[in-house]
Amino acid sequence: MDIWYYLMVPFTAILKLFYSIFSNYGIAIILFSLAIKVILFPLSLKGKKSMIQMNMLSGEQQKLQKQYANNQQKYQEEVQKLYEREGVSMGGGCLWSFLPILILFPIFAVVRRPLKYWLGLAEPVINAVTEAVKNAGLTLSAGYPEIDMVSHFYTDPGLLSTAQAAAPEATIYGINFNFLGIDLSATPQLRFWEGGITWSAIGLLLIVVLCAVTSLLSSVIMQKTNQMGNQNQQAAAQNKMMMLMSPLMMLWFGFIMPGAMGLYIIANSVFSTIQEIICGRMLKKDYEKAAERARLMEIEAKEEEKRLRREKAERKAREAEEAKKNKGKKQPAAAEDKMTPEQRDAAREGMRQYARGRAYDPERYGGVTPYTDPSPKAPAEEDPQEPGEDESKE
């Protein structure tokens, strides 16, 4: 057996415990969801405290963001120092909120493969049982064949005997998926009337609708509980998007998963709403402190904005007053207007005016020394003949 099997053991044990007491899969699913919420409640409470602390530091974080707008690395370092100084975990506020979603996957595995996780059968035994029930004439669904088998094992003793004969060394039994007349082993269909209108088909569709409604209700309650002051437009838009995405995602899950998973989503949303209300009451003082701090930060931000506007108005008034004083005064001449015609001509380089610079002054270093060619070199005098040279020629 793989490591994934052993990770599923705690979830399977809790679910089997409730089923052994009530012999009903629907009640077992609801109580399983409640048990998970009770177990994770201390962690959820701790996560909410961290989230409140993070919100209380949002004002200082915004100041750091403005201060280090051009240096993102320095900004991240200063934010980390701020959180360490205040004793706040950067991921503590949102980490625990993902636990219910993470638990959704193992419970889905337990529901989808009851032969492997619930009955503890090995893969070769599962293949043998599957082949035996197919030969007996049972048509299995493509997505959830093991759910079909254990559901029929409960209602059809003959099929159970066939499966037991295919794996005599294993203990095989059926599971009661009937809950309030709804078959939780079936997958909801949008066209529920196909194949005849039955209460089970209508009930499965109602489970999907309740998945979306309860998820939306839980999101609204969570937003109201966690609101600690006026939010900026970006945060409000993100919260609104999340509030809409959650029910749409649960609606999609409801149509692709068996009814048992839809019932778990409904129970989880209801218990999450109750948990939010309880946490809100327990952390009432913390929420009030955070809201008061957010209010003071908002007042401080408004005062700062007024101060900046006042300084800007005063600066404009001073500039207008100076312009009014200098209105009738003669403006200082430009550098090129002070130049003499001779300087302009000297600064000209061919047809390009001021090519040597508008401040060019040929007289700066005592004038320009005119260039004159040196006098031509005098012819060299003939070398005197050495005495006796002519005499030798004679």
Tab-separated table of C-alpha atoms in Angstrom:
chain	number	residue	atom	x	y	z
A	1	MET	CA	0.000	0.000	0.000
A	2	ASP	CA	1.225	3.490	-0.853
A	3	ILE	CA	1.867	6.418	1.460
A	4	TRP	CA	-1.347	8.077	0.271
A	5	TYR	CA	-3.306	5.210	1.837
A	6	TYR	CA	-1.811	5.865	5.268
A	7	LEU	CA	-2.579	9.570	4.950
A	8	MET	CA	-6.223	8.631	4.419
A	9	VAL	CA	-6.366	6.404	7.515
A	10	PRO	CA	-7.414	9.147	10.029
A	11	PHE	CA	-10.167	10.472	7.765
A	12	THR	CA	-11.434	6.976	7.011
A	13	ALA	CA	-11.410	6.032	10.708
A	14	ILE	CA	-13.536	9.048	11.708
A	15	LEU	CA	-16.011	8.449	8.890
A	16	LYS	CA	-16.303	4.721	9.639
A	17	LEU	CA	-16.823	5.455	13.352
A	18	PHE	CA	-19.900	7.593	12.709
A	19	TYR	CA	-21.219	5.151	10.121
A	20	SER	CA	-20.899	2.259	12.559
A	21	ILE	CA	-23.022	4.200	15.059
A	22	PHE	CA	-25.809	5.418	12.745
A	23	SER	CA	-25.534	3.013	9.749
A	24	ASN	CA	-26.210	5.977	7.441
A	25	TYR	CA	-23.634	7.499	5.134
A	26	GLY	CA	-25.312	10.915	5.048
A	27	ILE	CA	-25.300	11.308	8.841
A	28	ALA	CA	-21.709	10.053	8.930
A	29	ILE	CA	-20.680	12.730	6.401
A	30	ILE	CA	-22.360	15.524	8.410
A	31	LEU	CA	-20.815	14.405	11.701
A	32	PHE	CA	-17.442	13.983	9.995
A	33	SER	CA	-17.575	17.623	8.849
A	34	LEU	CA	-18.497	18.714	12.390
A	35	ALA	CA	-15.633	16.710	13.892
A	36	ILE	CA	-13.117	18.268	11.490
A	37	LYS	CA	-14.332	21.757	12.431
A	38	VAL	CA	-14.006	20.996	16.149
A	39	ILE	CA	-10.500	19.576	15.709
A	40	LEU	CA	-9.310	22.533	13.648
A	41	PHE	CA	-11.091	25.214	15.696
A	42	PRO	CA	-8.004	26.208	17.799
A	43	LEU	CA	-5.949	26.599	14.623
A	44	SER	CA	-8.691	28.635	12.957
A	45	LEU	CA	-8.931	30.893	16.009
A	46	LYS	CA	-5.167	31.400	15.965
A	47	GLY	CA	-5.280	32.221	12.263
A	48	LYS	CA	-7.922	34.883	12.849
A	49	LYS	CA	-5.833	36.485	15.578
A	50	SER	CA	-2.892	36.647	13.177
A	51	MET	CA	-5.123	38.170	10.521
A	52	ILE	CA	-6.283	40.877	12.960
A	53	GLN	CA	-2.682	41.682	13.847
A	54	MET	CA	-1.768	41.914	10.170
A	55	ASN	CA	-4.635	44.308	9.537
A	56	MET	CA	-3.494	46.455	12.450
A	57	LEU	CA	-0.080	46.760	10.785
A	58	SER	CA	-1.502	47.636	7.387
A	59	GLY	CA	-1.052	51.376	8.040
A	60	GLU	CA	2.682	51.026	8.772
A	61	GLN	CA	2.987	48.725	5.776
A	62	GLN	CA	1.441	51.332	3.477
A	63	LYS	CA	3.889	53.948	4.776
A	64	LEU	CA	6.794	51.619	4.010
A	65	GLN	CA	5.374	51.002	0.564
A	66	LYS	CA	5.367	54.733	-0.181
A	67	GLN	CA	8.814	55.207	1.331
A	68	TYR	CA	10.437	52.407	-0.655
A	69	ALA	CA	8.322	52.610	-3.793
A	70	ASN	CA	11.427	52.389	-6.000
A	71	ASN	CA	13.198	49.674	-4.018
A	72	GLN	CA	11.039	46.574	-3.749
A	73	GLN	CA	13.730	44.475	-2.084
A	74	LYS	CA	14.241	47.047	0.669
A	75	TYR	CA	10.475	47.263	1.122
A	76	GLN	CA	10.196	43.492	1.633
A	77	GLU	CA	13.044	43.561	4.153
A	78	GLU	CA	11.449	46.381	6.152
A	79	VAL	CA	8.046	44.652	6.153
A	80	GLN	CA	9.639	41.458	7.433
A	81	LYS	CA	11.397	43.412	10.192
A	82	LEU	CA	8.079	45.048	11.105
A	83	TYR	CA	6.328	41.688	11.417
A	84	GLU	CA	9.187	40.217	13.446
A	85	ARG	CA	9.186	43.239	15.772
A	86	GLU	CA	5.440	42.930	16.363
A	87	GLY	CA	5.553	39.126	16.632
A	88	VAL	CA	3.231	38.524	13.675
A	89	SER	CA	3.542	35.640	11.231
A	90	MET	CA	3.340	36.791	7.604
A	91	GLY	CA	1.411	33.692	6.509
A	92	GLY	CA	-0.470	33.049	9.722
A	93	GLY	CA	-3.580	34.953	8.687
A	94	CYS	CA	-4.299	33.066	5.491
A	95	LEU	CA	-2.615	29.694	6.054
A	96	TRP	CA	-5.337	28.188	8.229
A	97	SER	CA	-8.110	29.415	5.926
A	98	PHE	CA	-6.906	26.968	3.269
A	99	LEU	CA	-7.203	23.912	5.533
A	100	PRO	CA	-10.905	23.242	4.760
A	101	ILE	CA	-10.097	23.269	1.046
A	102	LEU	CA	-7.128	20.954	1.572
A	103	ILE	CA	-9.269	18.524	3.566
A	104	LEU	CA	-11.754	18.458	0.688
A	105	PHE	CA	-9.338	16.355	-1.387
A	106	PRO	CA	-8.741	13.511	1.104
A	107	ILE	CA	-12.416	13.196	1.950
A	108	PHE	CA	-13.162	13.094	-1.787
A	109	ALA	CA	-10.640	10.252	-2.155
A	110	VAL	CA	-12.281	8.317	0.699
A	111	VAL	CA	-15.742	8.781	-0.814
A	112	ARG	CA	-14.640	8.000	-4.371
A	113	ARG	CA	-12.730	4.798	-3.557
A	114	PRO	CA	-14.498	2.972	-0.709
A	115	LEU	CA	-13.086	-0.427	-1.712
A	116	LYS	CA	-9.524	0.832	-1.241
A	117	TYR	CA	-9.817	3.151	1.761
A	118	TRP	CA	-13.011	1.987	3.506
A	119	LEU	CA	-12.726	-1.794	3.035
A	120	GLY	CA	-8.904	-1.764	2.760
A	121	LEU	CA	-8.690	-3.976	-0.326
A	122	ALA	CA	-5.511	-4.205	-2.382
A	123	GLU	CA	-5.520	-3.262	-6.049
A	124	PRO	CA	-5.450	-6.884	-7.353
A	125	VAL	CA	-8.442	-7.752	-5.151
A	126	ILE	CA	-10.313	-4.641	-6.339
A	127	ASN	CA	-9.678	-5.633	-9.961
A	128	ALA	CA	-10.952	-9.159	-9.326
A	129	VAL	CA	-14.133	-7.890	-7.619
A	130	THR	CA	-14.744	-5.367	-10.396
A	131	GLU	CA	-14.414	-8.032	-13.072
A	132	ALA	CA	-16.767	-10.352	-11.186
A	133	VAL	CA	-19.577	-7.782	-10.811
A	134	LYS	CA	-19.236	-6.766	-14.462
A	135	ASN	CA	-19.635	-10.396	-15.500
A	136	ALA	CA	-22.700	-10.524	-13.267
A	137	GLY	CA	-24.315	-7.819	-15.427
A	138	LEU	CA	-23.735	-4.673	-13.333
A	139	THR	CA	-23.034	-1.544	-15.395
A	140	LEU	CA	-20.599	0.714	-13.567
A	141	SER	CA	-20.205	4.448	-13.998
A	142	ALA	CA	-16.996	5.608	-15.616
A	143	GLY	CA	-16.045	8.065	-12.886
A	144	TYR	CA	-17.072	6.297	-9.664
A	145	PRO	CA	-17.213	2.503	-10.163
A	146	GLU	CA	-16.308	1.618	-6.561
A	147	ILE	CA	-19.181	3.719	-5.182
A	148	ASP	CA	-21.582	1.920	-7.522
A	149	MET	CA	-20.353	-1.447	-6.340
A	150	VAL	CA	-20.572	-0.900	-2.570
A	151	SER	CA	-23.967	0.776	-3.015
A	152	HIS	CA	-25.312	-2.264	-4.892
A	153	PHE	CA	-23.677	-4.598	-2.375
A	154	TYR	CA	-26.001	-3.068	0.274
A	155	THR	CA	-29.184	-3.427	-1.784
A	156	ASP	CA	-28.355	-6.663	-3.675
A	157	PRO	CA	-27.195	-9.593	-1.494
A	158	GLY	CA	-26.700	-11.778	-4.578
A	159	LEU	CA	-24.203	-9.333	-6.075
A	160	LEU	CA	-22.440	-9.151	-2.718
A	161	SER	CA	-22.089	-12.962	-2.728
A	162	THR	CA	-20.591	-12.807	-6.217
A	163	ALA	CA	-18.034	-10.220	-5.124
A	164	GLN	CA	-17.194	-12.199	-1.972
A	165	ALA	CA	-16.643	-15.345	-4.054
A	166	ALA	CA	-14.191	-13.434	-6.283
A	167	ALA	CA	-12.153	-12.443	-3.206
A	168	PRO	CA	-12.759	-15.001	-0.455
A	169	GLU	CA	-9.807	-13.794	1.620
A	170	ALA	CA	-11.249	-10.238	1.872
A	171	THR	CA	-14.127	-8.890	3.947
A	172	ILE	CA	-16.619	-7.217	1.628
A	173	TYR	CA	-19.880	-5.513	2.603
A	174	GLY	CA	-22.166	-2.802	1.315
A	175	ILE	CA	-22.684	0.800	2.425
A	176	ASN	CA	-26.023	2.516	2.883
A	177	PHE	CA	-25.918	5.679	0.739
A	178	ASN	CA	-29.603	6.477	1.198
A	179	PHE	CA	-30.168	9.794	3.002
A	180	LEU	CA	-33.685	11.196	3.257
A	181	GLY	CA	-34.614	9.208	0.164
A	182	ILE	CA	-31.674	10.565	-1.861
A	183	ASP	CA	-29.028	8.245	-3.281
A	184	LEU	CA	-25.759	9.910	-2.268
A	185	SER	CA	-23.736	7.528	-4.443
A	186	ALA	CA	-25.243	9.066	-7.630
A	187	THR	CA	-23.933	12.162	-9.402
A	188	PRO	CA	-26.376	15.084	-9.847
A	189	GLN	CA	-27.600	15.812	-13.370
A	190	LEU	CA	-28.671	19.161	-14.745
A	191	ARG	CA	-31.366	17.394	-16.810
A	192	PHE	CA	-32.759	15.623	-13.783
A	193	TRP	CA	-35.962	14.639	-15.599
A	194	GLU	CA	-34.183	12.250	-17.966
A	195	GLY	CA	-34.953	8.664	-16.991
A	196	GLY	CA	-38.008	9.720	-15.037
A	197	ILE	CA	-38.622	12.364	-12.413
A	198	THR	CA	-37.809	10.919	-9.007
A	199	TRP	CA	-37.290	12.457	-5.591
A	200	SER	CA	-33.693	11.203	-5.593
A	201	ALA	CA	-32.916	13.070	-8.857
A	202	ILE	CA	-34.604	16.262	-7.578
A	203	GLY	CA	-32.869	15.941	-4.215
A	204	LEU	CA	-29.462	15.646	-5.864
A	205	LEU	CA	-30.145	18.848	-7.821
A	206	LEU	CA	-31.225	20.596	-4.605
A	207	ILE	CA	-27.950	19.505	-2.992
A	208	VAL	CA	-26.038	21.275	-5.783
A	209	VAL	CA	-28.100	24.452	-5.319
A	210	LEU	CA	-27.571	24.352	-1.556
A	211	CYS	CA	-23.817	23.962	-2.130
A	212	ALA	CA	-23.755	27.353	-3.865
A	213	VAL	CA	-26.202	29.062	-1.468
A	214	THR	CA	-24.510	27.952	1.752
A	215	SER	CA	-21.075	28.773	0.343
A	216	LEU	CA	-22.257	32.289	-0.543
A	217	LEU	CA	-23.803	32.729	2.911
A	218	SER	CA	-20.581	31.590	4.570
A	219	SER	CA	-18.533	34.042	2.454
A	220	VAL	CA	-20.843	36.962	3.312
A	221	ILE	CA	-20.699	36.205	7.041
A	222	MET	CA	-16.922	35.879	6.862
A	223	GLN	CA	-16.574	39.257	5.111
A	224	LYS	CA	-18.812	40.939	7.686
A	225	THR	CA	-16.975	39.350	10.598
A	226	ASN	CA	-13.491	40.160	9.326
A	227	GLN	CA	-14.280	43.768	8.388
A	228	MET	CA	-12.228	46.035	10.654
A	229	GLY	CA	-12.657	49.466	9.134
A	230	ASN	CA	-13.066	51.034	5.744
A	231	GLN	CA	-11.272	49.077	3.037
A	232	ASN	CA	-9.597	50.556	0.009
A	233	GLN	CA	-11.115	50.000	-3.397
A	234	GLN	CA	-8.621	47.317	-4.399
A	235	ALA	CA	-9.226	45.214	-1.261
A	236	ALA	CA	-13.000	45.630	-1.616
A	237	ALA	CA	-12.835	44.475	-5.249
A	238	GLN	CA	-10.757	41.421	-4.296
A	239	ASN	CA	-13.165	40.467	-1.513
A	240	LYS	CA	-16.126	40.815	-3.846
A	241	MET	CA	-14.415	38.629	-6.441
A	242	MET	CA	-13.649	35.943	-3.855
A	243	MET	CA	-17.201	36.091	-2.548
A	244	LEU	CA	-18.517	35.387	-6.051
A	245	MET	CA	-15.920	32.777	-7.013
A	246	SER	CA	-16.501	30.554	-3.984
A	247	PRO	CA	-20.168	29.676	-4.686
A	248	LEU	CA	-19.461	29.237	-8.407
A	249	MET	CA	-16.657	26.813	-7.629
A	250	MET	CA	-18.844	24.851	-5.215
A	251	LEU	CA	-21.617	24.767	-7.812
A	252	TRP	CA	-19.194	23.207	-10.273
A	253	PHE	CA	-17.975	20.702	-7.660
A	254	GLY	CA	-21.575	19.751	-6.935
A	255	PHE	CA	-22.210	18.661	-10.533
A	256	ILE	CA	-19.019	16.625	-11.002
A	257	MET	CA	-18.942	14.842	-7.616
A	258	PRO	CA	-21.289	12.302	-6.019
A	259	GLY	CA	-24.109	13.553	-3.845
A	260	ALA	CA	-22.167	12.541	-0.727
A	261	MET	CA	-19.524	15.180	-1.509
A	262	GLY	CA	-22.217	17.784	-2.113
A	263	LEU	CA	-23.658	17.004	1.306
A	264	TYR	CA	-20.194	17.417	2.836
A	265	ILE	CA	-19.796	20.853	1.160
A	266	ILE	CA	-23.164	21.961	2.554
A	267	ALA	CA	-22.336	20.766	6.076
A	268	ASN	CA	-18.879	22.348	5.920
A	269	SER	CA	-20.320	25.719	4.822
A	270	VAL	CA	-22.950	25.687	7.576
A	271	PHE	CA	-20.440	24.794	10.277
A	272	SER	CA	-18.003	27.391	8.896
A	273	THR	CA	-20.695	30.057	9.274
A	274	ILE	CA	-21.312	29.006	12.873
A	275	GLN	CA	-17.563	28.986	13.515
A	276	GLU	CA	-17.224	32.544	12.157
A	277	ILE	CA	-19.941	33.779	14.501
A	278	ILE	CA	-18.316	32.076	17.509
A	279	CYS	CA	-14.850	33.394	16.629
A	280	GLY	CA	-16.303	36.874	16.146
A	281	ARG	CA	-17.732	36.813	19.666
A	282	MET	CA	-14.551	35.417	21.200
A	283	LEU	CA	-12.342	37.983	19.425
A	284	LYS	CA	-14.725	40.892	19.833
A	285	LYS	CA	-12.219	43.026	21.774
A	286	ASP	CA	-9.489	42.309	19.236
A	287	TYR	CA	-11.782	43.305	16.369
A	288	GLU	CA	-12.796	46.500	18.194
A	289	LYS	CA	-9.157	47.378	18.867
A	290	ALA	CA	-8.269	46.809	15.226
A	291	ALA	CA	-11.250	48.861	14.059
A	292	GLU	CA	-10.285	51.744	16.373
A	293	ARG	CA	-6.721	51.659	15.122
A	294	ALA	CA	-7.952	51.655	11.524
A	295	ARG	CA	-10.152	54.668	12.326
A	296	LEU	CA	-7.215	56.569	13.826
A	297	MET	CA	-5.051	55.702	10.848
A	298	GLU	CA	-7.759	57.005	8.532
A	299	ILE	CA	-7.962	60.288	10.490
A	300	GLU	CA	-4.169	60.607	10.380
A	301	ALA	CA	-4.165	59.992	6.632
A	302	LYS	CA	-6.810	62.678	6.113
A	303	GLU	CA	-4.841	65.159	8.225
A	304	GLU	CA	-1.714	64.418	6.234
A	305	GLU	CA	-3.624	64.960	3.012
A	306	LYS	CA	-4.955	68.299	4.296
A	307	ARG	CA	-1.438	69.369	5.295
A	308	LEU	CA	-0.080	68.546	1.852
A	309	ARG	CA	-2.913	70.465	0.182
A	310	ARG	CA	-2.315	73.443	2.482
A	311	GLU	CA	1.414	73.485	1.739
A	312	LYS	CA	0.710	73.285	-1.963
A	313	ALA	CA	-1.738	76.213	-1.766
A	314	GLU	CA	0.747	78.283	0.248
A	315	ARG	CA	3.500	77.571	-2.277
A	316	LYS	CA	1.273	78.658	-5.150
A	317	ALA	CA	0.333	81.842	-3.254
A	318	ARG	CA	3.997	82.696	-2.710
A	319	GLU	CA	4.783	82.131	-6.364
A	320	ALA	CA	1.862	84.349	-7.401
A	321	GLU	CA	3.000	87.085	-4.999
A	322	GLU	CA	6.563	86.984	-6.343
A	323	ALA	CA	5.282	87.089	-9.919
A	324	LYS	CA	3.152	90.128	-9.018
A	325	LYS	CA	6.143	91.933	-7.478
A	326	ASN	CA	8.360	91.264	-10.485
A	327	LYS	CA	5.700	92.169	-13.026
A	328	GLY	CA	6.966	95.744	-13.833
A	329	LYS	CA	10.660	95.082	-13.361
A	330	LYS	CA	13.068	94.839	-16.267
A	331	GLN	CA	14.162	91.295	-16.811
A	332	PRO	CA	17.928	90.674	-16.883
A	333	ALA	CA	19.314	90.469	-20.358
A	334	ALA	CA	20.318	87.125	-21.681
A	335	ALA	CA	23.963	86.262	-22.062
A	336	GLU	CA	23.887	86.642	-25.838
A	337	ASP	CA	22.285	90.114	-25.566
A	338	LYS	CA	25.284	91.313	-23.536
A	339	MET	CA	27.759	90.348	-26.240
A	340	THR	CA	29.245	92.978	-28.516
A	341	PRO	CA	29.060	92.570	-32.275
A	342	GLU	CA	32.772	91.734	-32.289
A	343	GLN	CA	32.181	88.941	-29.759
A	344	ARG	CA	29.318	87.561	-31.822
A	345	ASP	CA	31.498	87.535	-34.951
A	346	ALA	CA	34.330	85.912	-33.022
A	347	ALA	CA	31.953	83.290	-31.644
A	348	ARG	CA	30.711	82.410	-35.117
A	349	GLU	CA	32.222	79.364	-36.789
A	350	GLY	CA	31.526	79.671	-40.469
A	351	MET	CA	27.761	79.994	-40.910
A	352	ARG	CA	27.051	78.512	-37.495
A	353	GLN	CA	26.231	81.234	-35.034
A	354	TYR	CA	27.589	80.800	-31.459
A	355	ALA	CA	29.367	77.605	-32.469
A	356	ARG	CA	32.154	78.500	-30.053
A	357	GLY	CA	29.747	79.217	-27.244
A	358	ARG	CA	27.627	82.211	-26.431
A	359	ALA	CA	30.044	83.248	-23.682
A	360	TYR	CA	33.041	83.124	-25.959
A	361	ASP	CA	35.300	86.103	-25.367
A	362	PRO	CA	38.340	86.398	-27.628
A	363	GLU	CA	39.829	89.078	-25.338
A	364	ARG	CA	39.629	86.954	-22.195
A	365	TYR	CA	43.327	86.071	-22.243
A	366	GLY	CA	44.659	89.335	-23.712
A	367	GLY	CA	43.495	88.952	-27.245
A	368	VAL	CA	44.393	86.596	-30.033
A	369	THR	CA	48.025	86.615	-31.154
A	370	PRO	CA	48.088	86.908	-34.946
A	371	TYR	CA	49.803	84.099	-36.737
A	372	THR	CA	52.866	84.986	-38.862
A	373	ASP	CA	55.075	82.687	-40.902
A	374	PRO	CA	58.687	82.500	-39.724
A	375	SER	CA	61.311	84.279	-41.933
A	376	PRO	CA	62.800	82.087	-44.649
A	377	LYS	CA	65.980	80.267	-43.686
A	378	ALA	CA	69.201	82.025	-44.901
A	379	PRO	CA	71.301	80.016	-47.378
A	380	ALA	CA	74.135	78.161	-45.745
A	381	GLU	CA	77.648	79.569	-46.288
A	382	GLU	CA	80.070	77.529	-48.371
A	383	ASP	CA	82.408	75.463	-46.343
A	384	PRO	CA	86.022	76.748	-46.608
A	385	GLN	CA	88.298	74.458	-48.415
A	386	GLU	CA	90.943	72.744	-46.440
A	387	PRO	CA	94.429	73.946	-47.147
A	388	GLY	CA	96.336	71.924	-49.614
A	389	GLU	CA	93.192	70.572	-51.287
A	390	ASP	CA	93.611	72.728	-54.450
A	391	GLU	CA	97.259	72.063	-54.547
A	392	SER	CA	96.627	68.395	-54.638
A	393	LYS	CA	94.265	68.864	-57.587
A	394	GLU	CA	96.952	70.695	-59.458
